[in-house]
Tab-separated table of C-alpha atoms and ligand atoms in Angstrom:
chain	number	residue	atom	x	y	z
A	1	UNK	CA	0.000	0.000	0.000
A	2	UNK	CA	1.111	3.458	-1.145
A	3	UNK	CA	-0.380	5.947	1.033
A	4	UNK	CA	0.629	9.639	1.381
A	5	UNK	CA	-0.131	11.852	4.989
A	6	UNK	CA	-1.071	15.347	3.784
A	7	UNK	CA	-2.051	17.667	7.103
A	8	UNK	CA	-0.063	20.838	8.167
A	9	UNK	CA	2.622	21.144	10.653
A	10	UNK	CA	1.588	19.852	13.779
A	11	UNK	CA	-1.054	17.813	12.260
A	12	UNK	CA	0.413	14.896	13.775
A	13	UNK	CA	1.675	13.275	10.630
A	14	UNK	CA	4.583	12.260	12.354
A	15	UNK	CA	3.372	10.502	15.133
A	16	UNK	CA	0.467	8.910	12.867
A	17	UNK	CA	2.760	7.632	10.607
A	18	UNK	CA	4.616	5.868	12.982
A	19	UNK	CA	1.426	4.289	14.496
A	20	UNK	CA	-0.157	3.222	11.251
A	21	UNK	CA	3.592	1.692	10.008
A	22	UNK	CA	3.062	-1.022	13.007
A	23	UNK	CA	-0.933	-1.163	12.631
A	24	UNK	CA	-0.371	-1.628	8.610
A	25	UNK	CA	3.118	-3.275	8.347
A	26	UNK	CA	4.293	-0.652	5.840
A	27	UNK	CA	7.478	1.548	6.864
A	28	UNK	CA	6.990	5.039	7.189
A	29	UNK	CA	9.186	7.355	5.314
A	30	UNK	CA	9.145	10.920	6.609
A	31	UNK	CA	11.675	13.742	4.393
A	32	UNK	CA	11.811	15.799	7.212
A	33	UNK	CA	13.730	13.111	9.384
A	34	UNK	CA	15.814	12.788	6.317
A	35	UNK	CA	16.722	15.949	5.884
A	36	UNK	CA	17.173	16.612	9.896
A	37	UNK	CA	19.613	13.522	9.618
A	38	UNK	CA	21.647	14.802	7.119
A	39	UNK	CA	21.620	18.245	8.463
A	40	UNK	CA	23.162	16.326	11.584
A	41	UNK	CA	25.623	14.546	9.528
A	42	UNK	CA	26.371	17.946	7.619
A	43	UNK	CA	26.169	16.061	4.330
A	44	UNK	CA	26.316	18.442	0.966
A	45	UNK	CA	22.816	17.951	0.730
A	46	UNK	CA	22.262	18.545	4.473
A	47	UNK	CA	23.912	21.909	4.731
A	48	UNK	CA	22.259	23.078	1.465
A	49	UNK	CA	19.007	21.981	2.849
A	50	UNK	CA	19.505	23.651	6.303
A	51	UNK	CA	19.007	27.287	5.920
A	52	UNK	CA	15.954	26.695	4.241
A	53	UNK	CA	14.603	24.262	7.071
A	54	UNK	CA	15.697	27.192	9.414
A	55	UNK	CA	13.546	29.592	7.879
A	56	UNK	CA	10.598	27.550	7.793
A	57	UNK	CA	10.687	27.778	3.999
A	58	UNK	CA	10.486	24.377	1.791
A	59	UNK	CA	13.421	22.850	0.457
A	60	UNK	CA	13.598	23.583	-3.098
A	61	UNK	CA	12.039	20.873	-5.601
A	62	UNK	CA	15.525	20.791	-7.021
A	63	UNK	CA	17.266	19.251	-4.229
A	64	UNK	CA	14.166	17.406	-2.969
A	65	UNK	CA	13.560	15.083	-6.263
A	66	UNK	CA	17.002	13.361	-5.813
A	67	UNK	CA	16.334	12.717	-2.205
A	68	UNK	CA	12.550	11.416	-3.128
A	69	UNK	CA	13.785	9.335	-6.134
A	70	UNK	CA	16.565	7.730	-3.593
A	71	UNK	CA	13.907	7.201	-1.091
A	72	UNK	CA	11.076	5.423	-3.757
A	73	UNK	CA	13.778	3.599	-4.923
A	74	UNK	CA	14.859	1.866	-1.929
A	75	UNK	CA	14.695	-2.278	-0.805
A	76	UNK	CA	12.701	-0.438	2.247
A	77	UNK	CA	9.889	1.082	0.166
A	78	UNK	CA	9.400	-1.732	-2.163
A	79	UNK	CA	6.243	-3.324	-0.578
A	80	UNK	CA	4.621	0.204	-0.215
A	81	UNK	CA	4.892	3.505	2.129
A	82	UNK	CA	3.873	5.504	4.051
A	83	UNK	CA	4.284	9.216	3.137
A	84	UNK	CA	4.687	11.598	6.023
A	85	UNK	CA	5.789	15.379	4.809
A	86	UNK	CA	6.282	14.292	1.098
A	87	UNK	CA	4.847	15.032	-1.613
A	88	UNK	CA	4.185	18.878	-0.485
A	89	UNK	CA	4.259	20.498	-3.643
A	90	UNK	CA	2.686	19.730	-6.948
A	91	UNK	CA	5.923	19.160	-8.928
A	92	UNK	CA	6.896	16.446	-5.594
A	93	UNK	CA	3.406	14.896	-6.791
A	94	UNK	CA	3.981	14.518	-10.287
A	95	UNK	CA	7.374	12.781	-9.216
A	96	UNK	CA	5.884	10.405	-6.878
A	97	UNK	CA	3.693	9.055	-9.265
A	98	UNK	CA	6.205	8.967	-11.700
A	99	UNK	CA	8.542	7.190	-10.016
A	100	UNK	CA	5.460	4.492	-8.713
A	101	UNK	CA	4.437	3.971	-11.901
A	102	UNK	CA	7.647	2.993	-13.280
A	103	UNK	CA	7.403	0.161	-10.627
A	104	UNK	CA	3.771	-0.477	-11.858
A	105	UNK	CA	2.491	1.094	-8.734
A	106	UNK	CA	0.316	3.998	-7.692
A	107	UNK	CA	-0.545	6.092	-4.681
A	108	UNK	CA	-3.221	4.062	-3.237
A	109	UNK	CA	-4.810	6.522	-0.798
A	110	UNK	CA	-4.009	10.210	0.612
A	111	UNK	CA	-5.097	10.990	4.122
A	112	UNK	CA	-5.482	14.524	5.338
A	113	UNK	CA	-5.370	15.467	9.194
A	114	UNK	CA	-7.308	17.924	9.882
A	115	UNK	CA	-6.531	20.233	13.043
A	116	UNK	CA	-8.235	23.808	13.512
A	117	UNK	CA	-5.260	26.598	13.439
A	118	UNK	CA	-4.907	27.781	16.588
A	119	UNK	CA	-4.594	23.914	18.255
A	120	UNK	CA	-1.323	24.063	15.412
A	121	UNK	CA	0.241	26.411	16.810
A	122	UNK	CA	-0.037	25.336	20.364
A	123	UNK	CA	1.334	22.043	19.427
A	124	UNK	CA	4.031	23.583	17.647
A	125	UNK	CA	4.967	25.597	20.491
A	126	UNK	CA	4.535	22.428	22.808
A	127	UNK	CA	6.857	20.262	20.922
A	128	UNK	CA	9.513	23.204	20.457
A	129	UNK	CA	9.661	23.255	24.368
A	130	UNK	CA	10.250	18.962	24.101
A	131	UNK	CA	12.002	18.243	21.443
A	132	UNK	CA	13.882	21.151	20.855
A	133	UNK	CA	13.796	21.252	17.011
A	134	UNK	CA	15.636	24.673	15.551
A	135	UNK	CA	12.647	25.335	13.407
A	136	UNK	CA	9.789	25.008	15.898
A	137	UNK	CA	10.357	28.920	17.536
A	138	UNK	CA	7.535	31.391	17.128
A	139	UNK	CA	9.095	33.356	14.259
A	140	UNK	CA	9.338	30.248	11.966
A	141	UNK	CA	6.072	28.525	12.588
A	142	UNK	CA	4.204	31.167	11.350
A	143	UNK	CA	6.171	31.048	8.177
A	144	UNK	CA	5.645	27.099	8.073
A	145	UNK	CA	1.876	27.129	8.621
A	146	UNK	CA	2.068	29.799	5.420
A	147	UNK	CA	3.962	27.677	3.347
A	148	UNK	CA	1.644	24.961	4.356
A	149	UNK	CA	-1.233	26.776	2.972
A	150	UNK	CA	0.332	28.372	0.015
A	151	UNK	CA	2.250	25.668	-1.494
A	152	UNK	CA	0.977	22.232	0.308
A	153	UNK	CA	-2.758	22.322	0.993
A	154	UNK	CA	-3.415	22.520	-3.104
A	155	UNK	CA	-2.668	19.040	-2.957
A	156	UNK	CA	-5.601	18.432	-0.863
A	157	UNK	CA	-7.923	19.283	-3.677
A	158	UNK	CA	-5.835	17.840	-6.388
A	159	UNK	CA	-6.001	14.155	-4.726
A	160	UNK	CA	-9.522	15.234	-3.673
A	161	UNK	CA	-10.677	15.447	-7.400
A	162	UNK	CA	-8.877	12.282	-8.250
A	163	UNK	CA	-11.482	10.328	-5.879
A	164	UNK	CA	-7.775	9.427	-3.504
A	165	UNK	CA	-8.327	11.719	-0.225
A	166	UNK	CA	-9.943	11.035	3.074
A	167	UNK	CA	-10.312	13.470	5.524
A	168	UNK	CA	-9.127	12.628	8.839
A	169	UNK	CA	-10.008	14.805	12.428
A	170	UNK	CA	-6.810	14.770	13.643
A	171	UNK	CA	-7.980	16.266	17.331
A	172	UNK	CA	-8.279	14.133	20.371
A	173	UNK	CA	-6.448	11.271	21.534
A	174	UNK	CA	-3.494	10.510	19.805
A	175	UNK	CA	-5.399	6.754	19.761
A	176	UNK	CA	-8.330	7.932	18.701
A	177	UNK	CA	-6.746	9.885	15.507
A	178	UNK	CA	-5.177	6.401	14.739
A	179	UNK	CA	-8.146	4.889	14.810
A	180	UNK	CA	-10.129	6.965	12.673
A	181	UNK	CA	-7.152	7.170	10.086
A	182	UNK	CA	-7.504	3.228	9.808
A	183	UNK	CA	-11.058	2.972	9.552
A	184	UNK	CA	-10.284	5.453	6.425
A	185	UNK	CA	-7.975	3.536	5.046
A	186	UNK	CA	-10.726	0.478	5.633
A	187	UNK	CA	-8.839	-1.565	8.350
B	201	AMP	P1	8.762	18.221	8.638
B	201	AMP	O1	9.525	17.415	9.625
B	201	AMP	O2	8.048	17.367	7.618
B	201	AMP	O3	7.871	19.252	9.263
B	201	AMP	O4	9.849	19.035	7.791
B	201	AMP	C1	10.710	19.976	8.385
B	201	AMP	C2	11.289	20.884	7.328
B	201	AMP	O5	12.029	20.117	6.377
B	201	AMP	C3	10.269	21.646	6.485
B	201	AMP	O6	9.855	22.848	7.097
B	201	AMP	C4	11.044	21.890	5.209
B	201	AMP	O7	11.978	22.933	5.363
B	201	AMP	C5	11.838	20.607	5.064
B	201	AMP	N1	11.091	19.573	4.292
B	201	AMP	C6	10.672	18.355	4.739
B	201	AMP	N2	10.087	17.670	3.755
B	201	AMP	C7	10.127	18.461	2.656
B	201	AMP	C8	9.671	18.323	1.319
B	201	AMP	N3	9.032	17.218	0.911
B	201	AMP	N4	9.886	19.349	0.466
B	201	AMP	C9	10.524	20.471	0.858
B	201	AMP	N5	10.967	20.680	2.098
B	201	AMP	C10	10.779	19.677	3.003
């Protein structure tokens, strides 16, 4: 099963997508990690990617592709995935379902956590207090949430119209947000 997690920042994509892997048996793969991990390592692609992840801003499509095409491509992702933070643009899309059809796959689903603004930014807040992450301060989640809505959320209609997209109330329990995102998936 191919299945993508659309939802904005703090949607709980993250922590969904780790739930469902174990509930579904598919691995998750998450960019962000990805990109966190090779910020870490301070890989070429990692510092390139970094100032842009500080900002809040997307990485550009340019360096993302590679990274995509690498992560479609791998032994890990050959039984299907799960999709947290990627595809978030509509030139990502196009090369997701390029690169699954050219393993005769497709996306098989798109689920979209919903969460009402103001709950985002709370959360965001919350888990810049745990976790510590260098773009979870005030001044970039603002900028996040509006790249979310600029460049992201038009995916939400274009999987919409292709009959794909489920919409998911991501508030509540963190058990009860799994459970409603496999009854929409139909387990
Ligand atoms: P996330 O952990 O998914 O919230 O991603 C953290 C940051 O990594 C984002 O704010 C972007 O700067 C970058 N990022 C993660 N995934 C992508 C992607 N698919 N395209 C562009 N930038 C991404």
């Amino acid at each position: 099963m191919n299945l993508i997690l659309l939802g904005a920042p703090g949607a709980g994509k993250g922590t969904q997508g780790k739930r469902l892997a174990e509930r579904l048996s598919v691995p998750t793969i998450a960019t962000g990690d990805l990109l966190r991990a090779a910020v870490r390592n301070a890989t070429p692609l990692g510092l390139q990617a970094k100032e842009y992840m500080d900002r809040g801003a997307l990485v550009p499509d340019g360096i993302i592709l590679g990274l995509i095409e690498e992560v479609l491509a791998s032994a890990e992702a050959a039984g299907g995935v799960i999709m947290d933070g990627f595809p978030r643009t509509t030139a990502q899309a196009d090369a997701v379902e390029r690169l699954l059809a050219r393993r005769g796959a497709a996306i098989d689903q798109v689920l979209n956590f919903r969460v009402p603004e103001a709950e985002l930014t709370k959360r965001l807040l919350g888990r810049a207090a745990q976790e510590g992450r260098s773009d979870d301060t005030p001044e970039t989640i603002g900028r996040r949430l509006a790249v979310y809505r600029e460049q992201t959320k038009p995916l939400v209609a274009y999987y919409r119209e292709r009959g794909l997209l489920k919409d998911v109330d991501a508030t509540g329990t963190v058990e009860a947000i799994t459970e409603r995102a496999l009854a929409a998936v139909g387990q």
